[in-house]
XYZ file of C-alpha atoms in Angstrom:
682
model
C -48.475 -12.708 -38.605
C -47.403 -10.735 -41.644
C -43.821 -10.455 -42.890
C -44.066 -7.628 -45.379
C -41.793 -4.982 -46.754
C -43.681 -1.874 -45.712
C -43.728 1.235 -47.824
C -41.491 3.757 -46.091
C -39.148 6.614 -46.859
C -35.977 4.643 -47.526
C -33.186 4.731 -50.050
C -33.129 1.670 -52.318
C -29.476 0.825 -52.993
C -28.723 -0.922 -56.266
C -24.965 -0.497 -56.290
C -22.626 -1.566 -53.481
C -18.903 -1.506 -52.755
C -18.727 -5.247 -53.592
C -20.565 -6.950 -56.452
C -22.965 -9.597 -55.137
C -23.770 -13.104 -56.270
C -26.570 -15.251 -54.882
C -26.454 -19.006 -54.342
C -30.130 -19.927 -54.292
C -29.739 -23.278 -52.577
C -27.025 -25.079 -50.608
C -27.321 -28.171 -48.403
C -25.559 -27.882 -45.027
C -24.945 -31.395 -43.615
C -25.531 -32.161 -39.941
C -23.630 -34.862 -38.061
C -26.748 -37.068 -37.832
C -27.281 -37.051 -41.613
C -29.950 -34.331 -41.645
C -29.531 -31.621 -44.291
C -30.434 -27.990 -43.687
C -31.339 -25.786 -46.636
C -29.554 -22.457 -47.047
C -29.506 -19.471 -49.382
C -26.290 -17.448 -49.521
C -25.435 -13.961 -50.764
C -21.754 -13.036 -50.921
C -19.282 -10.877 -52.827
C -18.410 -12.383 -56.190
C -14.708 -12.426 -55.290
C -15.186 -13.840 -51.777
C -13.226 -17.032 -52.504
C -10.225 -14.934 -53.528
C -10.833 -12.351 -50.795
C -12.671 -14.119 -47.932
C -15.160 -12.194 -45.838
C -16.855 -12.598 -42.449
C -20.297 -14.222 -42.465
C -23.662 -13.268 -41.000
C -26.180 -16.016 -40.196
C -29.964 -15.738 -39.936
C -31.452 -19.040 -38.734
C -35.257 -19.266 -38.564
C -38.158 -21.612 -39.493
C -40.064 -19.222 -41.773
C -39.076 -20.507 -45.240
C -36.452 -18.743 -47.300
C -38.105 -19.570 -50.638
C -41.486 -17.940 -50.039
C -42.722 -16.543 -46.741
C -39.672 -14.442 -45.824
C -38.176 -14.180 -49.306
C -39.329 -10.570 -49.735
C -37.882 -9.316 -46.474
C -34.715 -11.388 -46.962
C -34.182 -9.725 -50.339
C -33.795 -6.229 -48.886
C -31.266 -7.161 -46.153
C -29.019 -10.067 -47.064
C -27.833 -8.644 -50.418
C -27.189 -5.342 -48.623
C -24.811 -7.034 -46.173
C -23.152 -8.990 -48.984
C -22.646 -5.804 -50.969
C -20.718 -4.381 -48.036
C -18.331 -7.284 -47.744
C -20.077 -10.101 -45.902
C -21.353 -13.566 -46.729
C -24.990 -13.405 -45.620
C -26.441 -16.856 -44.956
C -30.140 -17.603 -44.515
C -30.888 -21.104 -43.169
C -34.218 -22.922 -42.804
C -34.164 -24.723 -39.456
C -34.641 -28.486 -39.167
C -38.233 -29.386 -40.080
C -38.984 -26.131 -41.895
C -38.860 -24.953 -45.501
C -36.711 -27.246 -47.603
C -34.708 -28.647 -44.693
C -34.947 -32.252 -43.557
C -36.431 -33.383 -40.273
C -39.287 -32.453 -37.960
C -39.714 -29.299 -35.888
C -41.045 -30.650 -32.591
C -41.135 -27.400 -30.588
C -39.574 -23.970 -30.181
C -35.973 -23.463 -29.027
C -35.134 -27.101 -28.378
C -31.522 -28.096 -27.626
C -31.480 -29.780 -31.061
C -32.113 -26.393 -32.690
C -29.166 -24.872 -30.857
C -26.894 -27.835 -31.587
C -27.745 -27.602 -35.280
C -26.900 -23.892 -35.216
C -23.463 -24.627 -33.772
C -22.837 -27.077 -36.618
C -24.061 -24.520 -39.158
C -21.668 -21.910 -37.761
C -18.769 -24.377 -37.895
C -19.653 -25.211 -41.523
C -19.832 -21.536 -42.488
C -16.512 -20.738 -40.807
C -14.810 -23.548 -42.746
C -15.915 -22.354 -46.193
C -13.253 -20.905 -48.511
C -15.199 -17.649 -48.846
C -15.275 -17.053 -45.059
C -12.546 -15.568 -42.882
C -13.694 -17.803 -40.013
C -15.528 -14.982 -38.218
C -19.332 -15.338 -37.976
C -22.081 -13.129 -36.583
C -25.766 -13.932 -36.025
C -28.738 -11.641 -36.601
C -32.415 -12.343 -36.105
C -35.755 -10.928 -35.136
C -38.178 -12.768 -32.841
C -37.372 -16.496 -33.226
C -34.022 -15.628 -34.762
C -33.368 -13.166 -31.945
C -34.119 -15.829 -29.345
C -31.824 -18.432 -30.833
C -29.074 -15.886 -31.417
C -28.857 -15.438 -27.651
C -29.208 -19.171 -27.023
C -26.463 -20.078 -29.481
C -24.199 -17.360 -28.100
C -24.550 -19.012 -24.694
C -23.153 -22.219 -26.229
C -19.972 -20.335 -27.238
C -19.117 -21.751 -30.674
C -15.592 -20.395 -31.289
C -16.385 -18.881 -34.688
C -19.343 -16.841 -33.394
C -17.899 -13.410 -32.601
C -20.956 -11.139 -32.067
C -24.747 -11.107 -32.423
C -27.600 -8.699 -33.097
C -30.830 -9.779 -31.408
C -34.100 -7.998 -32.215
C -37.524 -8.323 -30.578
C -36.443 -11.281 -28.444
C -36.280 -12.283 -24.805
C -33.846 -13.574 -22.249
C -36.655 -15.292 -20.300
C -38.974 -17.647 -22.202
C -41.524 -17.773 -19.376
C -41.611 -14.114 -18.400
C -42.004 -12.645 -21.872
C -43.217 -14.616 -24.809
C -46.545 -15.659 -26.273
C -47.230 -18.173 -23.500
C -47.360 -16.559 -20.043
C -47.079 -13.028 -18.665
C -46.758 -12.568 -14.923
C -47.752 -16.202 -14.492
C -51.041 -15.560 -16.340
C -51.787 -17.755 -19.353
C -51.731 -15.425 -22.351
C -55.079 -16.244 -23.954
C -54.625 -13.650 -26.677
C -51.487 -15.299 -28.090
C -50.840 -18.790 -26.694
C -53.290 -20.642 -28.951
C -52.939 -18.175 -31.823
C -49.200 -18.655 -32.117
C -49.463 -22.427 -31.709
C -52.111 -22.557 -34.439
C -49.852 -20.404 -36.604
C -46.921 -22.784 -36.230
C -49.201 -25.783 -36.855
C -50.022 -24.556 -40.366
C -46.562 -23.088 -40.972
C -44.953 -26.431 -40.128
C -47.503 -28.190 -42.336
C -46.321 -26.525 -45.544
C -44.493 -28.749 -48.019
C -40.905 -28.364 -49.201
C -40.391 -27.064 -52.721
C -40.271 -29.878 -55.334
C -37.903 -27.761 -57.435
C -35.367 -27.933 -54.578
C -35.912 -31.357 -52.960
C -37.142 -33.305 -55.999
C -39.620 -36.179 -56.049
C -39.246 -36.805 -52.319
C -41.208 -33.618 -51.549
C -44.548 -35.411 -51.054
C -43.125 -38.078 -48.727
C -41.376 -35.385 -46.693
C -44.564 -33.313 -46.592
C -46.794 -36.155 -45.377
C -44.243 -37.140 -42.738
C -44.063 -33.549 -41.565
C -47.872 -33.337 -41.363
C -48.114 -36.564 -39.376
C -45.265 -36.051 -36.926
C -45.212 -32.317 -36.161
C -47.248 -31.806 -32.973
C -49.423 -28.858 -31.940
C -47.003 -26.959 -29.715
C -49.792 -25.622 -27.495
C -50.199 -28.950 -25.720
C -46.678 -28.785 -24.298
C -46.950 -25.100 -23.460
C -50.141 -25.534 -21.436
C -48.716 -28.544 -19.598
C -45.983 -26.279 -18.226
C -47.936 -23.583 -16.375
C -45.091 -22.873 -13.942
C -41.607 -21.567 -14.666
C -40.032 -25.016 -14.596
C -37.017 -26.563 -16.326
C -38.878 -26.568 -19.647
C -38.876 -22.746 -19.709
C -35.451 -22.352 -18.120
C -33.912 -24.215 -21.057
C -33.182 -21.513 -23.606
C -33.666 -18.643 -21.122
C -30.250 -17.003 -21.062
C -31.166 -15.040 -17.915
C -30.450 -18.265 -16.024
C -26.777 -17.375 -16.400
C -25.940 -14.232 -18.351
C -22.240 -15.041 -17.959
C -22.644 -17.892 -20.438
C -22.596 -15.207 -23.145
C -19.080 -13.880 -23.557
C -19.383 -12.195 -26.971
C -20.720 -8.716 -27.829
C -24.519 -8.361 -27.985
C -26.511 -5.626 -29.735
C -30.087 -5.838 -28.373
C -32.833 -4.010 -30.289
C -36.542 -3.481 -29.611
C -39.451 -1.077 -29.851
C -41.941 0.309 -27.343
C -44.846 -1.021 -29.436
C -43.337 -4.530 -29.461
C -44.151 -7.281 -26.953
C -40.516 -8.099 -26.118
C -38.781 -4.833 -25.274
C -38.314 -5.488 -21.548
C -35.495 -7.879 -22.385
C -33.350 -5.121 -23.902
C -32.997 -3.387 -20.543
C -32.514 -6.677 -18.675
C -29.765 -7.744 -21.089
C -27.969 -4.416 -20.677
C -28.121 -4.824 -16.895
C -27.197 -8.516 -16.833
C -24.701 -9.304 -19.582
C -21.065 -9.078 -18.473
C -19.486 -8.354 -21.862
C -19.683 -5.599 -24.495
C -23.297 -4.697 -25.210
C -25.450 -2.064 -26.824
C -29.174 -1.375 -26.638
C -31.486 0.401 -29.066
C -35.207 0.977 -28.423
C -37.330 2.888 -30.887
C -41.067 3.511 -31.178
C -41.388 0.419 -33.356
C -43.589 -2.650 -33.405
C -42.296 -6.213 -33.995
C -40.239 -5.377 -37.070
C -36.808 -4.356 -38.317
C -36.231 -0.632 -37.622
C -35.511 0.363 -41.224
C -39.106 -0.469 -42.261
C -40.985 -0.506 -38.950
C -44.046 1.422 -37.881
C -44.775 3.350 -35.778
C -41.912 5.472 -37.075
C -39.615 7.134 -37.362
C -37.692 4.383 -39.126
C -33.902 4.677 -39.060
C -30.917 3.547 -41.101
C -30.673 0.334 -39.137
C -28.756 -1.654 -41.732
C -26.042 1.001 -41.562
C -25.976 0.557 -37.771
C -25.640 -3.193 -38.294
C -22.669 -2.608 -40.582
C -21.011 -0.391 -37.981
C -21.469 -3.219 -35.458
C -20.262 -5.982 -37.800
C -17.334 -3.922 -39.102
C -16.169 -3.309 -35.543
C -16.499 -6.868 -34.223
C -15.990 -9.005 -37.352
C -13.501 -6.902 -39.343
C -11.685 -4.993 -36.596
C -12.570 -1.575 -38.047
C -13.026 1.159 -35.453
C -16.408 2.570 -36.469
C -16.843 4.459 -33.192
C -19.939 2.475 -32.258
C -18.512 1.302 -28.929
C -17.614 4.858 -27.925
C -21.283 5.818 -28.054
C -23.764 5.455 -25.158
C -24.773 1.953 -24.128
C -28.472 2.683 -24.701
C -30.292 4.869 -27.197
C -34.050 5.089 -26.706
C -36.948 6.965 -28.263
C -38.698 9.039 -25.599
C -42.296 9.107 -26.766
C -44.354 12.257 -26.469
C -48.021 12.275 -25.539
C -50.393 11.682 -28.454
C -54.158 11.111 -28.656
C -55.051 7.402 -28.449
C -55.211 5.592 -31.782
C -55.214 1.946 -32.849
C -52.595 2.779 -35.503
C -49.756 5.290 -35.715
C -47.668 5.864 -38.799
C -45.220 7.890 -36.696
C -44.905 8.536 -32.983
C -43.793 11.968 -31.775
C -40.743 12.048 -29.543
C -36.979 12.427 -29.429
C -33.896 10.256 -28.960
C -32.196 10.084 -25.570
C -29.190 8.097 -24.415
C -27.680 6.492 -21.324
C -24.010 5.590 -20.957
C -24.798 2.753 -18.529
C -27.820 0.704 -17.495
C -29.207 0.802 -14.860
C -28.738 4.540 -15.120
C -27.913 6.864 -12.235
C -30.042 9.448 -14.058
C -33.253 7.534 -13.234
C -34.905 8.819 -10.061
C -37.685 6.582 -8.688
C -40.673 8.766 -7.809
C -43.723 7.544 -5.910
C -47.390 8.457 -6.109
C -49.793 6.829 -3.672
C -53.175 5.362 -4.516
C -55.967 7.015 -2.569
C -59.704 7.317 -3.067
C -59.808 7.411 -6.894
C -56.717 9.632 -6.782
C -52.946 9.426 -7.107
C -51.535 11.472 -4.245
C -48.146 13.011 -3.509
C -48.084 11.341 -0.078
C -49.785 8.306 1.465
C -53.110 9.043 3.105
C -55.207 7.280 5.683
C -56.068 3.671 4.936
C -59.234 3.100 2.933
C -60.707 -0.144 1.631
C -61.511 -0.026 -2.077
C -63.484 -2.845 -3.703
C -62.221 -4.017 -7.110
C -64.789 -6.394 -8.667
C -64.443 -8.676 -11.702
C -65.761 -7.461 -15.039
C -64.940 -10.152 -17.595
C -65.019 -7.776 -20.589
C -62.179 -5.641 -19.230
C -59.264 -5.666 -21.713
C -61.026 -5.923 -25.057
C -59.639 -2.521 -26.128
C -56.063 -3.188 -24.969
C -54.669 -3.830 -28.455
C -52.652 -6.908 -29.344
C -49.878 -8.312 -27.166
C -47.244 -8.112 -29.893
C -48.026 -5.560 -32.626
C -46.527 -6.081 -36.072
C -47.440 -2.592 -37.237
C -50.790 -3.527 -38.765
C -53.788 -1.190 -38.492
C -55.775 -2.099 -35.392
C -52.792 -3.371 -33.366
C -52.613 -0.636 -30.742
C -54.795 0.149 -27.748
C -57.924 2.245 -28.252
C -59.002 5.138 -26.025
C -58.932 3.672 -22.523
C -62.139 5.455 -21.558
C -63.695 2.361 -23.146
C -62.017 0.288 -20.410
C -62.057 2.573 -17.396
C -65.662 1.936 -16.452
C -64.752 -1.756 -16.102
C -61.878 -1.177 -13.652
C -61.069 0.948 -10.605
C -59.043 4.021 -11.548
C -56.763 6.360 -9.615
C -55.895 9.685 -11.280
C -53.369 12.367 -10.360
C -53.806 16.125 -10.428
C -52.733 17.790 -13.684
C -48.946 18.046 -13.870
C -47.513 21.506 -13.375
C -44.503 20.642 -15.513
C -43.525 17.867 -17.907
C -42.502 14.549 -16.342
C -40.419 12.049 -18.338
C -39.954 8.388 -17.491
C -37.601 5.701 -18.807
C -37.614 2.161 -17.470
C -40.023 -0.081 -15.585
C -42.985 1.485 -13.770
C -44.165 -0.585 -10.803
C -47.403 -0.703 -8.851
C -47.370 -2.113 -5.331
C -50.723 -2.940 -3.756
C -51.854 -4.191 -0.373
C -54.912 -6.323 -1.018
C -57.124 -9.251 -0.130
C -58.944 -11.679 -2.400
C -62.182 -13.536 -1.797
C -60.956 -16.486 -3.899
C -57.812 -18.647 -3.666
C -56.998 -18.114 -7.364
C -56.911 -14.536 -8.646
C -54.919 -12.154 -10.821
C -54.232 -8.436 -10.814
C -54.033 -6.426 -14.054
C -52.627 -2.902 -13.966
C -52.760 -0.184 -16.618
C -50.741 3.045 -16.565
C -52.372 5.755 -18.665
C -52.012 9.356 -19.826
C -55.181 11.426 -19.284
C -55.292 14.442 -21.594
C -57.044 17.711 -20.659
C -59.893 16.805 -23.043
C -60.429 13.504 -21.210
C -58.873 11.167 -23.808
C -56.946 8.320 -22.151
C -53.861 6.803 -23.804
C -52.419 3.493 -22.619
C -48.773 4.052 -21.654
C -47.882 0.659 -20.145
C -49.460 -2.377 -18.522
C -48.650 -5.492 -16.558
C -50.346 -8.356 -14.794
C -49.615 -10.881 -12.076
C -51.157 -14.226 -11.245
C -51.492 -13.697 -7.510
C -50.805 -17.361 -6.759
C -47.344 -16.568 -8.231
C -46.813 -13.615 -5.877
C -43.759 -15.259 -4.290
C -42.542 -17.517 -7.085
C -43.376 -18.404 -10.678
C -41.875 -21.833 -10.026
C -43.732 -22.646 -6.809
C -47.177 -20.975 -6.810
C -49.372 -21.111 -3.710
C -53.098 -20.383 -3.349
C -54.296 -17.218 -1.685
C -56.037 -17.426 1.656
C -59.302 -15.555 1.194
C -59.413 -12.470 3.392
C -55.702 -12.514 4.210
C -53.756 -9.363 3.352
C -50.860 -9.511 0.905
C -48.517 -6.876 -0.465
C -47.750 -7.567 -4.130
C -45.815 -5.682 -6.790
C -46.670 -5.709 -10.489
C -43.838 -4.606 -12.755
C -45.258 -2.955 -15.862
C -43.691 -3.111 -19.308
C -40.680 -0.845 -19.779
C -41.456 2.466 -21.432
C -39.947 5.803 -22.364
C -42.619 8.485 -22.151
C -42.971 12.227 -21.719
C -46.157 13.361 -19.940
C -46.688 17.072 -20.586
C -47.863 19.713 -18.154
C -51.644 19.732 -17.836
C -51.927 15.954 -18.354
C -52.538 13.451 -15.548
C -51.198 10.032 -14.666
C -53.775 7.309 -14.153
C -53.548 3.776 -12.722
C -56.339 1.261 -13.359
C -56.712 -1.997 -11.393
C -58.762 -5.075 -12.244
C -58.791 -8.837 -11.520
C -59.473 -9.467 -15.237
C -57.774 -8.575 -18.523
C -59.445 -10.533 -21.319
C -58.215 -11.730 -23.729
C -54.629 -11.204 -22.588
C -55.154 -13.118 -19.330
C -57.065 -16.386 -19.189
C -59.625 -15.593 -16.462
C -59.502 -17.028 -12.951
C -61.824 -20.022 -12.434
C -64.322 -18.000 -10.384
C -65.389 -14.343 -10.350
C -63.007 -12.540 -7.998
C -63.439 -9.501 -5.790
C -60.251 -7.844 -4.617
C -60.095 -5.343 -1.791
C -57.280 -2.826 -2.049
C -56.042 -0.998 1.046
C -54.629 2.459 0.463
C -51.829 3.856 2.574
C -48.066 3.479 2.706
C -47.973 0.089 0.947
C -50.107 0.964 -2.084
C -48.268 3.120 -4.595
C -47.130 3.751 -8.146
C -43.356 4.011 -8.633
C -42.272 5.852 -11.775
C -38.716 5.736 -13.225
C -38.390 9.500 -13.657
C -35.592 10.698 -15.908
C -34.868 14.452 -15.915
C -33.739 15.786 -19.326
C -29.996 15.391 -19.824
C -27.881 17.997 -21.669
C -26.098 15.223 -23.581
C -29.383 14.274 -25.274
C -29.124 17.348 -27.471
C -25.695 16.285 -28.708
C -26.655 12.857 -30.049
C -25.759 12.267 -33.702
C -28.728 11.703 -35.978
C -29.379 8.259 -37.403
C -28.955 7.952 -41.144
C -31.854 7.615 -43.567
C -33.021 4.001 -43.967
C -31.295 2.078 -46.748
C -32.093 -1.357 -48.161
C -31.399 -3.450 -51.208
C -34.237 -3.657 -53.783
C -37.158 -5.849 -52.835
C -37.601 -9.026 -54.859
C -39.884 -8.618 -57.862
C -43.358 -9.917 -57.147
C -46.911 -9.831 -58.442
C -49.761 -9.019 -56.061
C -52.511 -11.603 -56.552
C -54.647 -10.407 -53.616
C -54.234 -7.292 -51.488
C -53.774 -7.693 -47.750
C -56.443 -6.478 -45.303
C -57.250 -6.460 -41.594
C -60.529 -6.275 -39.667
C -60.683 -6.155 -35.889
C -63.989 -5.587 -34.096
C -65.692 -6.016 -30.723
C -69.236 -7.412 -30.640
C -71.570 -7.356 -27.625
C -74.757 -9.371 -27.311
C -76.707 -7.201 -24.873
C -79.275 -9.894 -24.081
C -76.916 -12.801 -23.447
C -74.113 -10.612 -22.096
C -71.627 -12.223 -24.489
C -68.598 -10.303 -25.791
C -66.649 -11.310 -28.899
C -63.412 -9.896 -30.208
C -63.042 -10.911 -33.863
C -59.714 -10.382 -35.591
C -59.356 -11.291 -39.276
C -56.024 -10.802 -41.064
C -55.736 -11.505 -44.760
C -52.050 -11.540 -45.629
C -53.021 -11.316 -49.269
C -51.422 -13.453 -51.971
C -48.258 -12.963 -54.040
C -46.286 -14.551 -56.832
C -42.512 -14.221 -56.513
C -41.231 -13.716 -60.019
C -37.677 -15.104 -59.583
C -38.870 -18.546 -58.475
C -42.566 -18.573 -59.454
C -43.758 -19.432 -55.940
C -47.292 -18.311 -55.054
C -48.354 -18.038 -51.426
C -50.950 -16.400 -49.204
C -53.007 -16.875 -46.063
C -56.078 -15.782 -44.125
C -56.223 -15.968 -40.318
C -59.416 -15.537 -38.238
C -59.366 -15.432 -34.431
C -62.400 -15.176 -32.144
C -62.174 -14.487 -28.395
C -65.485 -15.028 -26.585
C -66.550 -14.467 -22.984
C -69.837 -14.011 -21.144
C -70.122 -11.399 -18.453
C -70.164 -12.925 -14.980
C -68.968 -16.322 -16.213
C -65.179 -16.713 -16.465
C -65.591 -20.377 -17.451
C -67.216 -19.221 -20.692
C -63.842 -18.031 -21.995
C -63.224 -19.513 -25.424
C -60.598 -18.955 -28.127
C -60.937 -20.141 -31.726
C -58.171 -19.716 -34.321
C -58.694 -20.549 -37.992
C -56.150 -20.591 -40.813
C -56.251 -21.063 -44.552
C -52.826 -21.068 -46.186
C -51.680 -21.882 -49.693
C -48.319 -22.338 -51.395
C -47.613 -23.562 -54.911
C -46.245 -22.970 -58.366
C -48.010 -23.608 -61.651
C -49.687 -27.035 -61.555
C -48.205 -27.749 -58.120
C -50.626 -26.219 -55.619
C -51.123 -27.035 -51.930
C -53.493 -25.718 -49.293
C -53.751 -26.091 -45.529
C -56.786 -25.428 -43.355
C -56.774 -25.525 -39.574
C -59.088 -24.902 -36.653
C -57.767 -24.675 -33.084
C -59.902 -24.110 -29.986
C -59.274 -23.688 -26.285
C -61.689 -23.543 -23.338
C -61.737 -24.582 -19.693
C -63.740 -25.555 -16.678
C -62.640 -24.900 -13.112
C -60.184 -27.807 -13.139
C -59.038 -28.388 -16.736
C -58.165 -26.862 -20.082
C -59.677 -28.381 -23.234
C -57.643 -28.013 -26.424
C -58.514 -29.201 -29.920
C -56.503 -28.841 -33.124
C -57.590 -29.985 -36.571
C -55.376 -29.804 -39.652
C -56.425 -30.636 -43.228
C -54.082 -30.619 -46.233
C -54.894 -30.548 -49.937
C -52.818 -31.182 -53.040
C -54.741 -29.338 -55.707
C -58.345 -30.033 -54.690
C -57.599 -33.529 -53.368
C -57.550 -33.963 -49.606
C -54.356 -35.820 -48.704
C -54.287 -35.464 -44.922
C -56.623 -34.857 -42.002
C -55.844 -35.158 -38.318
C -57.480 -34.016 -35.084
C -55.659 -33.714 -31.781
C -57.684 -33.430 -28.543
C -56.073 -32.799 -25.201
C -57.294 -32.222 -21.629
C -54.765 -30.608 -19.278
C -55.263 -29.897 -15.548
C -55.193 -26.263 -14.451
C -52.272 -25.530 -12.177
C -52.896 -22.327 -10.213
C -54.019 -20.583 -13.415
């Protein structure tokens, strides 16, 4: 994962309405004696003229890893009359304690104490907002559900309301092989970094070694919970949307892995809410790619001014949802900008959306259901290697390649060329009547755009563990040969398919490496007719779309001064051993290395992930994630190296994590964790 400040067409603001001062380090005391480390930007006269506060609360280290991106946002908010507070969570950065897992109740309880502390400061009016992307977007929703009195509104980006349905662990009840181990291995090395001796003093080494010893590999817990049980319900605000009684601004991008939640939050939350979905990957919209980027920090100010200062900025008179309706483009693994236009809906669900059905026939999508036919859908283990990554960050290689590379490995159904443009906004769904020859199977579905020249662009996708067809909490095996009618909801999308192009649906019982494969090769039989169809959320063009005000040009504060010690790079390739029938997807990301001039910190990392599978043998599936990460300053230099692996047999998952730490060139820590976990309908 790379947190960078991308080059983009944005206005760098150096002067603001309020002069800004920065407090590099503050300890925030918790009731149990733990101290959380914070950095604060605020107007220089805030103690004489108190201001509302904005909290960002994440585990990604304010002094180094996110310092660059923090530098372009927090001073911007402070310059417009806010105290902007960036806190390292318990067990991360310079804060005390151990980070035992994601989104624990302790994390939320700490956040409530942080908010109370902020509200009581002489520079704060007592009104607090929260903003965060990804982890910070998750806990913004979770903390809002706890209703601390001082928290008045939140902005949540690239997050989810349902920890089981949409995160790096499971999708549709399928174990997400592409991201489960990768993200756990990422947090293993991230959590293993030491605090800064300049901040915490001579205790840094003791704290570091304790952190290395006690922080567990998160993947073990995640794999133990293969159903949507109480573990996942904790922190999933969809369990009771009414717990959130403050205004919520939910933001996402079609290229991100978390955008479905924006539409669910708009439909489910009872209070004031706004939604914004652009073409973006997992990034803030003022710097994100694919573009166009927008003046998102100005939109944040309009939101904060309205809810924290009582200034009528007009933001709540605007439509509930603004979304980028993407136009058809040739498939590419990287887009700098996506063609399209902004559209808006005053409510969600929208009465403007007209569900339209196409029926699956013999390799065709038909306007009406035809006579029943049996279509065999066999397993091809290599299907999915060209799907792109689950959660793009905007790096080259993130997006799906031409799906002609996949279509020979699946069964495809294609419509006639459209006579006129068709636009969709929302959740496509595919309903299929089928049988399976095995008790444990999955169904992966791709929705594609077929251009007149034959190029195939991935529009959306989804998958379902068929043992979860009735419940993610109480899965049941399939009875081989018995017919079932199942529905796979695909990822939400806004898309305009032009005249002359064709819709295409592809079905497969495999989707490697997104889905961990079923224990045995599976053959599905699909039965066409009235029960087997594609449902599209068709949205006719609305006259009001042409009247939408344009977003402003992106603005930010200046990025922190830094020296590039090593340029970043990315390599992502598919290898195929024709003799052994082995496929490997190798993904190497070098974040590069930097020196931050204000504090002298040097940091960098290299991450290598290998996904291996042999055709015809689902039990050959293997994931290996390697990290090398360094952080230091001058004579103080530390390095972490890790290797994490995951494999399975028909009954169990096998997980190994190894972490090694160095101070200078001296090894100071080594530990290996090995775990065997039973498969539970996965």
